Tab-separated table of C-alpha atoms and ligand atoms in Angstrom:
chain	number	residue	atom	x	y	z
A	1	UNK	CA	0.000	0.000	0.000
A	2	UNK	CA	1.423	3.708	-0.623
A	3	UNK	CA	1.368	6.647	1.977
A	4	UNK	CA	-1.213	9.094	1.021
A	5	UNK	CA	-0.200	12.009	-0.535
A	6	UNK	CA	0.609	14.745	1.420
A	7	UNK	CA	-0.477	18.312	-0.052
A	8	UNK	CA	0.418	21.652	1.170
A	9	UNK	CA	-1.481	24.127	-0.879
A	10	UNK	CA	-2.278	25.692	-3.183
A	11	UNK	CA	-1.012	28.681	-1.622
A	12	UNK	CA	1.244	32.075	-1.829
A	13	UNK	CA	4.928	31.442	-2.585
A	14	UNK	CA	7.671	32.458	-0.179
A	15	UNK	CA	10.450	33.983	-0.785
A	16	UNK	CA	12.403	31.662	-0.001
A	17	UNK	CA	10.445	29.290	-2.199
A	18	UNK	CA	10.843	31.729	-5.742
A	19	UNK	CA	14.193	29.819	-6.819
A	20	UNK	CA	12.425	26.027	-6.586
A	21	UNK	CA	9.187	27.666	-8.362
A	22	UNK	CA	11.723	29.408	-10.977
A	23	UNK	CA	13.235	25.897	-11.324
A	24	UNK	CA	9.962	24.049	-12.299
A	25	UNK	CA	9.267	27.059	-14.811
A	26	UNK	CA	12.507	26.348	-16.812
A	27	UNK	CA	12.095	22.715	-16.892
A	28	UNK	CA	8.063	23.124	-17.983
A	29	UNK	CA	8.926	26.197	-20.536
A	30	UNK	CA	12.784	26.578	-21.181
A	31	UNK	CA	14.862	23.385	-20.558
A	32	UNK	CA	17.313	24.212	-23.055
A	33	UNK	CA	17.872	27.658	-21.308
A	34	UNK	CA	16.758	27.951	-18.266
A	35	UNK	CA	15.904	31.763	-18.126
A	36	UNK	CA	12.150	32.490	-16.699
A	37	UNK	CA	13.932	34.318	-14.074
A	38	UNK	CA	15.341	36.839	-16.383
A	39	UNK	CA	12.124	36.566	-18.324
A	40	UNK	CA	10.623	39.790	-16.667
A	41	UNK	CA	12.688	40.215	-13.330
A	42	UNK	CA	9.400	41.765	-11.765
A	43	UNK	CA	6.617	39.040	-11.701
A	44	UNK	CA	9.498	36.603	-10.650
A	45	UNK	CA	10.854	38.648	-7.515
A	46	UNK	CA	10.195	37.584	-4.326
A	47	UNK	CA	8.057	40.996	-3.988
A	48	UNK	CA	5.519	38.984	-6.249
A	49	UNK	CA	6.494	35.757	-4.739
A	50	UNK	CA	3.003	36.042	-2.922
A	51	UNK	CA	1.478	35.950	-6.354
A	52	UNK	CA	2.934	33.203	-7.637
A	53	UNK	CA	0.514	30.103	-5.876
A	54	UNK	CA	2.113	26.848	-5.509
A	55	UNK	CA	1.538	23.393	-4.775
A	56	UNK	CA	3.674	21.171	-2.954
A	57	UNK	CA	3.082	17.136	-2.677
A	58	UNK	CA	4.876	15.448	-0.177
A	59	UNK	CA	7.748	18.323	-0.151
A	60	UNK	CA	7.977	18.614	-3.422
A	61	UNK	CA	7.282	22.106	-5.663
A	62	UNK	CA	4.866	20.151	-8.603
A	63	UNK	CA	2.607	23.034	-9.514
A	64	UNK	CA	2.878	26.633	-10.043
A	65	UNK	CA	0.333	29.399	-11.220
A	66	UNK	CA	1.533	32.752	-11.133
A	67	UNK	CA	-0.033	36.362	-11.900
A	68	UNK	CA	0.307	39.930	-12.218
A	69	UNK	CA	-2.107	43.210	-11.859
A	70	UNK	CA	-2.069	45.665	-14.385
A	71	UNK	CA	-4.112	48.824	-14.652
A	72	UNK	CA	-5.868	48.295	-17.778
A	73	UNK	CA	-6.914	51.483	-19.845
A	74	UNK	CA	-10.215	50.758	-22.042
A	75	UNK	CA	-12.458	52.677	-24.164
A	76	UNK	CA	-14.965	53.437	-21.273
A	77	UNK	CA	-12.561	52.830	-18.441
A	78	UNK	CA	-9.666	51.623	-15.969
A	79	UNK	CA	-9.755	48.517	-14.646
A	80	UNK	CA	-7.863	46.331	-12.251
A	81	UNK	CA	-6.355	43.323	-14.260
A	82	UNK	CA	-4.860	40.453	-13.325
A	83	UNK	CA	-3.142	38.587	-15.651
A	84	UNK	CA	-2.430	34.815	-15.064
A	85	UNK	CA	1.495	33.606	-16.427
A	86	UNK	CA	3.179	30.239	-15.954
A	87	UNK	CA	0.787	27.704	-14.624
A	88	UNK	CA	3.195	24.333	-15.099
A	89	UNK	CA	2.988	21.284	-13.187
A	90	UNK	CA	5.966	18.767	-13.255
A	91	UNK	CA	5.477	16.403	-15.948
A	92	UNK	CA	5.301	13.567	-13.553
A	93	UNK	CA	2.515	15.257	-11.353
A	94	UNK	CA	0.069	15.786	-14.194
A	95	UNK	CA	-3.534	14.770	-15.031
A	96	UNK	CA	-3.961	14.645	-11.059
A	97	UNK	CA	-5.701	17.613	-10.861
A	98	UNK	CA	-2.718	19.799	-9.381
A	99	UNK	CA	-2.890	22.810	-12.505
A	100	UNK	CA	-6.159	23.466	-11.983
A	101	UNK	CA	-6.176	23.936	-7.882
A	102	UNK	CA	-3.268	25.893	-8.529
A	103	UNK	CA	-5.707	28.236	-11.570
A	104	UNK	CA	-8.173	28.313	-9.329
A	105	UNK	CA	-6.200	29.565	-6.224
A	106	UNK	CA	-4.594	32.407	-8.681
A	107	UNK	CA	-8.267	32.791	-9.596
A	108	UNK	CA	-9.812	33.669	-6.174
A	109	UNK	CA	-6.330	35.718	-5.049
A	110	UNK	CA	-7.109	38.096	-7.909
A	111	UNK	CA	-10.631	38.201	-7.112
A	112	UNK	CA	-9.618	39.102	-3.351
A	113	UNK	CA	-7.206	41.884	-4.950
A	114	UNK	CA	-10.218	43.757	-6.744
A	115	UNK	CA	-9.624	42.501	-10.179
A	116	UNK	CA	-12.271	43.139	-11.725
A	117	UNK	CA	-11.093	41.070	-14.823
A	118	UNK	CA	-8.908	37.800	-15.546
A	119	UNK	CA	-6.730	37.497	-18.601
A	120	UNK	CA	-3.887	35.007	-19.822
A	121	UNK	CA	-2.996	33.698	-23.600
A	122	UNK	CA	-2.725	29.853	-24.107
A	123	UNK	CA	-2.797	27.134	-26.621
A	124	UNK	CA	-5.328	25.007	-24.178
A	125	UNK	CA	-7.911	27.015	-24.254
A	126	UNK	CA	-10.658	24.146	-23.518
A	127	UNK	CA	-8.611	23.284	-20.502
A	128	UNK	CA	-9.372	27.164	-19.111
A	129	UNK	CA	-12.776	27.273	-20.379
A	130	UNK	CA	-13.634	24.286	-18.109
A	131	UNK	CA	-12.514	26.911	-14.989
A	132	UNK	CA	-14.533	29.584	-16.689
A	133	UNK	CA	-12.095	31.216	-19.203
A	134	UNK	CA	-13.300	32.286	-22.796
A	135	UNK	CA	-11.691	34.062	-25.651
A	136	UNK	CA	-12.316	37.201	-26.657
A	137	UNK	CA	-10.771	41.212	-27.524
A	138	UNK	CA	-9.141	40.697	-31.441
A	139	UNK	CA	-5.875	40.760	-32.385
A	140	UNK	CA	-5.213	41.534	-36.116
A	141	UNK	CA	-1.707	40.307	-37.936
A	142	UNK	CA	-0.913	41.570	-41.334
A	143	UNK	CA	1.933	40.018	-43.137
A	144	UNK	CA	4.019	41.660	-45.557
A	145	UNK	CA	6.195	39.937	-48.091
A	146	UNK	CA	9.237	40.299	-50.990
A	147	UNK	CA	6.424	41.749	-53.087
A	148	UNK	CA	3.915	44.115	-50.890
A	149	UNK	CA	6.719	45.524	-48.984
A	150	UNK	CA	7.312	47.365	-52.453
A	151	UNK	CA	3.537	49.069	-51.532
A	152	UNK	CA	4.083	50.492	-48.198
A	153	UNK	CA	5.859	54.078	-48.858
A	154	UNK	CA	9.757	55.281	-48.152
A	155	UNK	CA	9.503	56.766	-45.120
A	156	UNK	CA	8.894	60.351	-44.289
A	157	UNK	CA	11.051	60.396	-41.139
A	158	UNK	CA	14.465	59.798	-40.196
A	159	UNK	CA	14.930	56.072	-39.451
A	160	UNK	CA	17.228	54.619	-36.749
A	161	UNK	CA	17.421	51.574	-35.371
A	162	UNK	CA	17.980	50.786	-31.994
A	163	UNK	CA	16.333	52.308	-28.541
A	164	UNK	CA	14.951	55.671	-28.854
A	165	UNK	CA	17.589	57.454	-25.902
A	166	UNK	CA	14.909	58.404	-24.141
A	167	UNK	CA	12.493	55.760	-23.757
A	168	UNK	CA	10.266	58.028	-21.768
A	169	UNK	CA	9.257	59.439	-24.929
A	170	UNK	CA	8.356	55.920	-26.289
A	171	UNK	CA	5.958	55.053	-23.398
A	172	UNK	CA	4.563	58.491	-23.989
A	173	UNK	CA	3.570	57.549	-27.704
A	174	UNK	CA	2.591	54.228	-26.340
A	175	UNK	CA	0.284	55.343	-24.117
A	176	UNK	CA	-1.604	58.269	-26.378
A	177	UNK	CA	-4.083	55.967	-27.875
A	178	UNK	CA	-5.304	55.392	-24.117
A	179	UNK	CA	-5.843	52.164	-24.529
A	180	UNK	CA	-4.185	49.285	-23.320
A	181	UNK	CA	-2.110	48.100	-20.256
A	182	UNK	CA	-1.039	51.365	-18.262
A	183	UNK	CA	3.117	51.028	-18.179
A	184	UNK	CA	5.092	52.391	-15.188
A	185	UNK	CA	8.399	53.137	-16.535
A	186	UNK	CA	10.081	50.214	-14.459
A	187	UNK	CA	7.905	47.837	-16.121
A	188	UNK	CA	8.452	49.339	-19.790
A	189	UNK	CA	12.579	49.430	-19.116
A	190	UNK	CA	11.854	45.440	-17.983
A	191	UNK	CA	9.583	45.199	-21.502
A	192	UNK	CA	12.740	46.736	-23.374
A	193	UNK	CA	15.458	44.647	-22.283
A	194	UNK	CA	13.914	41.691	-23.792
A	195	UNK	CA	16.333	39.646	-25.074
A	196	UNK	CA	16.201	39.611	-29.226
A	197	UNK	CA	14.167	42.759	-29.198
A	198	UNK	CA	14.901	45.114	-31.353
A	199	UNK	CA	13.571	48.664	-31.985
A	200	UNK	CA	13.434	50.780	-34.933
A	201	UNK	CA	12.229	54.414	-34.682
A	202	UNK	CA	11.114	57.210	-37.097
A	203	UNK	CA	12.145	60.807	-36.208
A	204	UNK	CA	11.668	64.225	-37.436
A	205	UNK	CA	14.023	67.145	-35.979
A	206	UNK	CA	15.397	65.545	-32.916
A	207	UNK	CA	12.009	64.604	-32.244
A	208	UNK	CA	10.283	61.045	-31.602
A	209	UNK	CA	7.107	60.518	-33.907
A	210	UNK	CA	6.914	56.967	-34.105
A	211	UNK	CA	8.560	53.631	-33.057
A	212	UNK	CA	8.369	49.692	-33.544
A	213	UNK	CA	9.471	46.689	-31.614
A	214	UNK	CA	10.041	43.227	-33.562
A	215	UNK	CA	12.044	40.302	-32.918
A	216	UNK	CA	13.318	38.583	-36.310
A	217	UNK	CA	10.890	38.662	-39.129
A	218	UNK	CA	7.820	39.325	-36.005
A	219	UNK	CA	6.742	42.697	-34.985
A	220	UNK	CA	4.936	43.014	-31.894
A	221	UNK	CA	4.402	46.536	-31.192
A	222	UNK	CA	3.785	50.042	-32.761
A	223	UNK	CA	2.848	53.706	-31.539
A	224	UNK	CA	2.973	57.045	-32.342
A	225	UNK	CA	2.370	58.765	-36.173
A	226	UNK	CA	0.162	56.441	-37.901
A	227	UNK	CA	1.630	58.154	-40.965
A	228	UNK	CA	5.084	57.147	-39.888
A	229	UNK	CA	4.568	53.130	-39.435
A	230	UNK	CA	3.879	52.050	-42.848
A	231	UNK	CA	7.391	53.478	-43.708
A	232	UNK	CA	9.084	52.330	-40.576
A	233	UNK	CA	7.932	48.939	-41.649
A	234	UNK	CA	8.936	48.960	-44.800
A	235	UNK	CA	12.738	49.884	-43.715
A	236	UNK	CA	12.481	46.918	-40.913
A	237	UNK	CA	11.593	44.892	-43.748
A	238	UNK	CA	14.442	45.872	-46.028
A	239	UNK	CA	16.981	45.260	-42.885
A	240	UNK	CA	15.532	41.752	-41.913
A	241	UNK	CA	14.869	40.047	-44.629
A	242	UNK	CA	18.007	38.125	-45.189
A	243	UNK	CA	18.506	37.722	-49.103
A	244	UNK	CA	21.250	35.160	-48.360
A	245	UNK	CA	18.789	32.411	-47.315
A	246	UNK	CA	18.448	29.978	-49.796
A	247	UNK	CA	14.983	30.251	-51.448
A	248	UNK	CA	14.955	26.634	-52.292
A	249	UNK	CA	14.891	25.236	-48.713
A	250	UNK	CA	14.147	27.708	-46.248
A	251	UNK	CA	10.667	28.000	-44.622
A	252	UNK	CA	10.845	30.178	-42.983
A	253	UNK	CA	7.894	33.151	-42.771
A	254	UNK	CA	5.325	33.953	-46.108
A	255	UNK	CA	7.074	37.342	-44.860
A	256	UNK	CA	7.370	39.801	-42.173
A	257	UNK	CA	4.171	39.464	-39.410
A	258	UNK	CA	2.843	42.573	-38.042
A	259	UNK	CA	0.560	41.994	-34.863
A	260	UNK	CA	-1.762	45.191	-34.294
A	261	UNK	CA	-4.480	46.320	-32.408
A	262	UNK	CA	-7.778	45.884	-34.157
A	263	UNK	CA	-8.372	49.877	-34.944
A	264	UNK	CA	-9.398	51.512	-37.842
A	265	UNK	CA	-7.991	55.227	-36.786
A	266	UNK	CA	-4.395	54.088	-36.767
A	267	UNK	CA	-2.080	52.928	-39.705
A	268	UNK	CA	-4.172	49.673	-40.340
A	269	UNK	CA	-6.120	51.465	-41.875
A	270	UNK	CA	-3.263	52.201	-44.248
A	271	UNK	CA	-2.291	48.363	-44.623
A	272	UNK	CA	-6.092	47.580	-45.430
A	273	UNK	CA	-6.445	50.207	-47.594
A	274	UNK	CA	-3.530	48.543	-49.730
A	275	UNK	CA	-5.283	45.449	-49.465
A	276	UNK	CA	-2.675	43.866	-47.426
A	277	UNK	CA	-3.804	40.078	-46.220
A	278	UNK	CA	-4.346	39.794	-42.447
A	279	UNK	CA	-5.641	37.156	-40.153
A	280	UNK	CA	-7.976	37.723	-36.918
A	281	UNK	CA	-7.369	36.330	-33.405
A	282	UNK	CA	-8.682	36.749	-30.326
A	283	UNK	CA	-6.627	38.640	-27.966
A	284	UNK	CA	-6.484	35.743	-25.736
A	285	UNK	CA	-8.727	34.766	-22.868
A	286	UNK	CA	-10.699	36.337	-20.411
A	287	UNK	CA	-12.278	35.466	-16.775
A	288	UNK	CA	-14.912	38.212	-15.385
A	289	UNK	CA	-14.784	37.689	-11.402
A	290	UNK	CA	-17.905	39.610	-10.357
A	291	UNK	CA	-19.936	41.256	-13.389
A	292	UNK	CA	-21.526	43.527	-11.318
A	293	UNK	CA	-18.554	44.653	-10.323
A	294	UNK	CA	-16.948	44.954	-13.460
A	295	UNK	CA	-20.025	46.712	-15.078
A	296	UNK	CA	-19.548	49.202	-12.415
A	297	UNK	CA	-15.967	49.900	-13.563
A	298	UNK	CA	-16.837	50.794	-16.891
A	299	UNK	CA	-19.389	52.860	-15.868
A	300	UNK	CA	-22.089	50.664	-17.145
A	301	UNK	CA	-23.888	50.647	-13.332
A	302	UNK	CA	-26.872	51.296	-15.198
A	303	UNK	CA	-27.102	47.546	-16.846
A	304	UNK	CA	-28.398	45.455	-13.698
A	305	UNK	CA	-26.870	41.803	-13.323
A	306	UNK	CA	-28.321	38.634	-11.606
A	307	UNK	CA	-27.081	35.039	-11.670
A	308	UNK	CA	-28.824	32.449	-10.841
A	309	UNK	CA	-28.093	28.487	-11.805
A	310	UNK	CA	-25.019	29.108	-14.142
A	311	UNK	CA	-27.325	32.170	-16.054
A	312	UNK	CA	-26.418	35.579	-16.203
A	313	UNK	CA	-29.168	38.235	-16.766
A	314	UNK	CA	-28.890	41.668	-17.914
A	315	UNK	CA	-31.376	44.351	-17.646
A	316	UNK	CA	-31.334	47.864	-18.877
A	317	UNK	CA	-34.067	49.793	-19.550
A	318	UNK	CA	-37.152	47.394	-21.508
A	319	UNK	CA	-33.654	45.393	-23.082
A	320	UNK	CA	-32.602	41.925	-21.086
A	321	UNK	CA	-30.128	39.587	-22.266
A	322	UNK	CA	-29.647	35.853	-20.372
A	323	UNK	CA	-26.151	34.673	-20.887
A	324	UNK	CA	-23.628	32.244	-19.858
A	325	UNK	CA	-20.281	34.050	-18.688
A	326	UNK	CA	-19.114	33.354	-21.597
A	327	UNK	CA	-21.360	35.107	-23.754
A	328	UNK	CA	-20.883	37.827	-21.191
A	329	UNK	CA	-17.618	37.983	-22.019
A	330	UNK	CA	-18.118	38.108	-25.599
A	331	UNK	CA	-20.936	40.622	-25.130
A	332	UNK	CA	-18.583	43.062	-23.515
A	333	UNK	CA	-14.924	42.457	-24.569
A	334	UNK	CA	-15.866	41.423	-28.412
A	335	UNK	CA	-15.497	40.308	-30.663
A	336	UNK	CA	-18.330	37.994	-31.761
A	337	UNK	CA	-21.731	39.692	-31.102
A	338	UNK	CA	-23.962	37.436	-28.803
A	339	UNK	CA	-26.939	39.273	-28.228
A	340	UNK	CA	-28.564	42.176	-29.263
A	341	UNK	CA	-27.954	44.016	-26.209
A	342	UNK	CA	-26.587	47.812	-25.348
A	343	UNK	CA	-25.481	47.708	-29.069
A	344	UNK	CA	-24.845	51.581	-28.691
A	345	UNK	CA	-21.850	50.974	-26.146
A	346	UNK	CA	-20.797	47.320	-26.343
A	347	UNK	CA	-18.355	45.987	-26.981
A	348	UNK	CA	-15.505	47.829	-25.341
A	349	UNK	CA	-12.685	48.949	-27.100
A	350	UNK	CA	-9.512	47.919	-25.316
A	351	UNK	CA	-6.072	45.933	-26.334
A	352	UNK	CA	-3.439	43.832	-24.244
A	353	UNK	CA	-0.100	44.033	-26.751
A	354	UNK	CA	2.356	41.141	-26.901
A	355	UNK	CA	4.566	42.590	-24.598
A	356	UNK	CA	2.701	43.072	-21.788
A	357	UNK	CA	1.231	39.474	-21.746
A	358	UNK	CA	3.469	36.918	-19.316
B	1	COA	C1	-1.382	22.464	-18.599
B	1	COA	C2	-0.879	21.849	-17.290
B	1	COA	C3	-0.499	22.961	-16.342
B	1	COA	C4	-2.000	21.020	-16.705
B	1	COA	O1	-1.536	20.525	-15.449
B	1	COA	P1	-2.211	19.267	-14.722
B	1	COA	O2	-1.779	19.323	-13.311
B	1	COA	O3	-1.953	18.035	-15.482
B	1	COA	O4	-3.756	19.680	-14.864
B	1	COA	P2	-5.026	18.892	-14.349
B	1	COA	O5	-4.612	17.589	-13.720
B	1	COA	O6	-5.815	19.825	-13.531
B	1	COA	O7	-5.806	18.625	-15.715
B	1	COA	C5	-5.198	17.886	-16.757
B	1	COA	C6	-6.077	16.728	-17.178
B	1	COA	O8	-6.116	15.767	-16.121
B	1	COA	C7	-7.475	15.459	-15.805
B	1	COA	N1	-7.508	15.095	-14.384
B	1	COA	C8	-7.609	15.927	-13.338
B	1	COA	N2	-7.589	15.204	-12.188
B	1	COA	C9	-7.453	13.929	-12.554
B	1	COA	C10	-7.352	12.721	-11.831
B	1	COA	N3	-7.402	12.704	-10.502
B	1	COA	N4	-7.190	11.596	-12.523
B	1	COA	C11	-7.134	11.599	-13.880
B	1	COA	N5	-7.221	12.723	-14.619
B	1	COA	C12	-7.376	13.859	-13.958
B	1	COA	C13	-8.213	16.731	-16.164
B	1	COA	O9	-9.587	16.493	-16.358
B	1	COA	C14	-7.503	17.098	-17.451
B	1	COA	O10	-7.972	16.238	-18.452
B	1	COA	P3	-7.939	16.530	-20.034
B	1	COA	O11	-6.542	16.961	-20.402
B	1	COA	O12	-8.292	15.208	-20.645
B	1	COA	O13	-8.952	17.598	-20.282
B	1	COA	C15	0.342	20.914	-17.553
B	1	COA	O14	-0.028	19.959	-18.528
B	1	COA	C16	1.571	21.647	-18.022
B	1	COA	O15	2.391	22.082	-17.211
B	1	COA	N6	1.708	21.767	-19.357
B	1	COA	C17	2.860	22.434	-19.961
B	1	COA	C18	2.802	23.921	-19.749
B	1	COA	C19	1.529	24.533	-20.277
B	1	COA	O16	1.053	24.226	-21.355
B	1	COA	N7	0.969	25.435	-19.472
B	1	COA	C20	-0.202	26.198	-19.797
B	1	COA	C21	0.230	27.363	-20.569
B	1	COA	S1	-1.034	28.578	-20.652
């Protein structure tokens, strides 16, 4: 007969416990190199080390879910976000039920922090919707190739490639769309360092209009000029693309991939205006905590919410909507439309980029 397993947790890490959490991270995600630590320095510090929940069984670190709150800018809002990163159990703990105490610990310690939503990006997305996950937000990705990079125009800008000197001035084009996660400047230096990122900007006089940030033949973010991108894409382009690769057996990328936010008032509209093939995602997956609470945050207080037996109802006015959370979701983070419901100010408009996801 075997001893019955002894569990201690879920619970918050301690600091003491970061390095053996950090050590079943590398050999879940990076094996090869073994650098979640250096992945972002500030959700792996033993300041956060009460966010990241663990599991031991019978003194042993098998589980892991970790996240991070983020003031989260939206079209009719800000709101307390907590985004989930590194949930990992040891491959020979799984399938016992350990990853999803672990989620749903993370789960209720955001709820206790006032987060009014849940977000993470995964490839198992049934396994989250089972704890109440769904997909939603968009994420658009154009790619460009040998032949359409010939359509976007020469810039209009000085280009240089590298960090702007003062990234200040970045985060300050970053964050005049007012949308998206709200940066401190710690957290955008920690976003910078990244290793293989690489920036190019576009410049007029001394002065910073417009900047992107790609890895290889990927680029993850823009901001500032729309008028500027197009251009500053085409010159990342021109420097990437490595005309040295055999043609015959390389397979690499149809091209260069540029990941956007879905918006029609910024230089998209320039890419779809050239007709410029791009794909729709969602913008990963989201968890609403407390609706109520979360209506209240956007300043929707005037929709009224009940639950009761898994459905959620919506009043407002002589309109009423019965969804699952889910659909709720859906209904207010886009971008499939569920129900004909507060059409006038749903969905949201609001964007997590690459970088900020963990
Ligand atoms: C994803 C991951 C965290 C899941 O961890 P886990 O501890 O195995 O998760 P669970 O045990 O809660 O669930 C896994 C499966 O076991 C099943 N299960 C749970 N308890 C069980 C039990 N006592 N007996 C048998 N099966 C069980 C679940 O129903 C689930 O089944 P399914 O895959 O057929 O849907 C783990 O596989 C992992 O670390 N993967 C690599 C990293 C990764 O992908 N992380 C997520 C990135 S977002």
């Amino acid at each position: 007969m075997t001893a019955p397993e002894q569990l201690d947790g879920p619970r918050a890490c301690t600091k003491y416990e970061v390095g053996a959490a950090l050590d079943l991270m590398n050999l879940v995600f990076s094996p090869q190199a073994p650098e979640m630590g250096s992945f972002n320095p500030l959700i792996t510090s033993e300041a956060n080390a009460p966010r990241m929940r663990i599991l031991r069984v019978n003194g042993v670190l098998v589980a892991h879910a970790g996240y991070w709150v983020y003031d989260y800018q939206t079209s009719r809002g800000m709101l307390k976000l907590g985004g989930l990163w590194a949930v990992a159990t040891h491959p020979d703990y799984r399938r016992r039920g350990y990853g999803r105490l672990c989620v749903l610990d993370a789960m209720r310690a955001l709820r206790e922090e006032g987060c009014q939503l849940g977000w993470l990006a995964t490839g198992i997305n049934d396994w989250y919707r089972a704890l109440g996950w769904e997909n939603g937000g968009e994420d658009w990705t154009f790619t460009v190739d040998r032949f359409t990079v010939n359509l976007l125009p020469e810039p209009d800008a000085e280009v240089r490639f590298g960090l702007w000197p003062d990234t200040a001035a970045m985060l300050a084009r970053y964050h005049a769309p007012g949308i998206g996660v709200r940066r401190s400047r710690e957290w955008f230096d920690v976003l910078l360092r990244r290793h293989g990122l690489r920036c190019a900007t576009a410049s007029r006089h001394g002065a910073l209009l417009a900047y992107v940030l790609y890895k290889g033949m990927h680029v993850y973010e823009q901001a500032g000029e729309a008028a500027c991108i197009p251009g500053l894409l085409r010159a990342v382009f021109l420097r990437e693309d490595d005309r040295d690769k055999p043609t015959s057996t390389s397979q690499h990328l149809d091209g260069m991939l540029v990941r956007t936010c879905p918006s029609r008032d910024g230089f998209a509209t320039a890419l779809i205006n050239l007709g410029l093939p791009r794909t729709r995602a969602y913008n990963g997956m989201w968890w609403i905590p407390d609706p109520p609470a979360l209506l209240n945050a956007l300043d929707l207080a005037d929709i009224t919410v009940t639950e009761a037996g898994g459905t959620i109802t919506l009043r407002r006015g002589d309109e009423t909507a019965r969804l699952s959370s889910g659909e709720v979701v859906k209904l207010l983070l886009g971008p499939e439309r569920v129900a004909a419901f507060a059409g006038d100010l749903l969905p949201i408009r609001h964007y997590l980029w690459r970088f900020d996801g963990v």
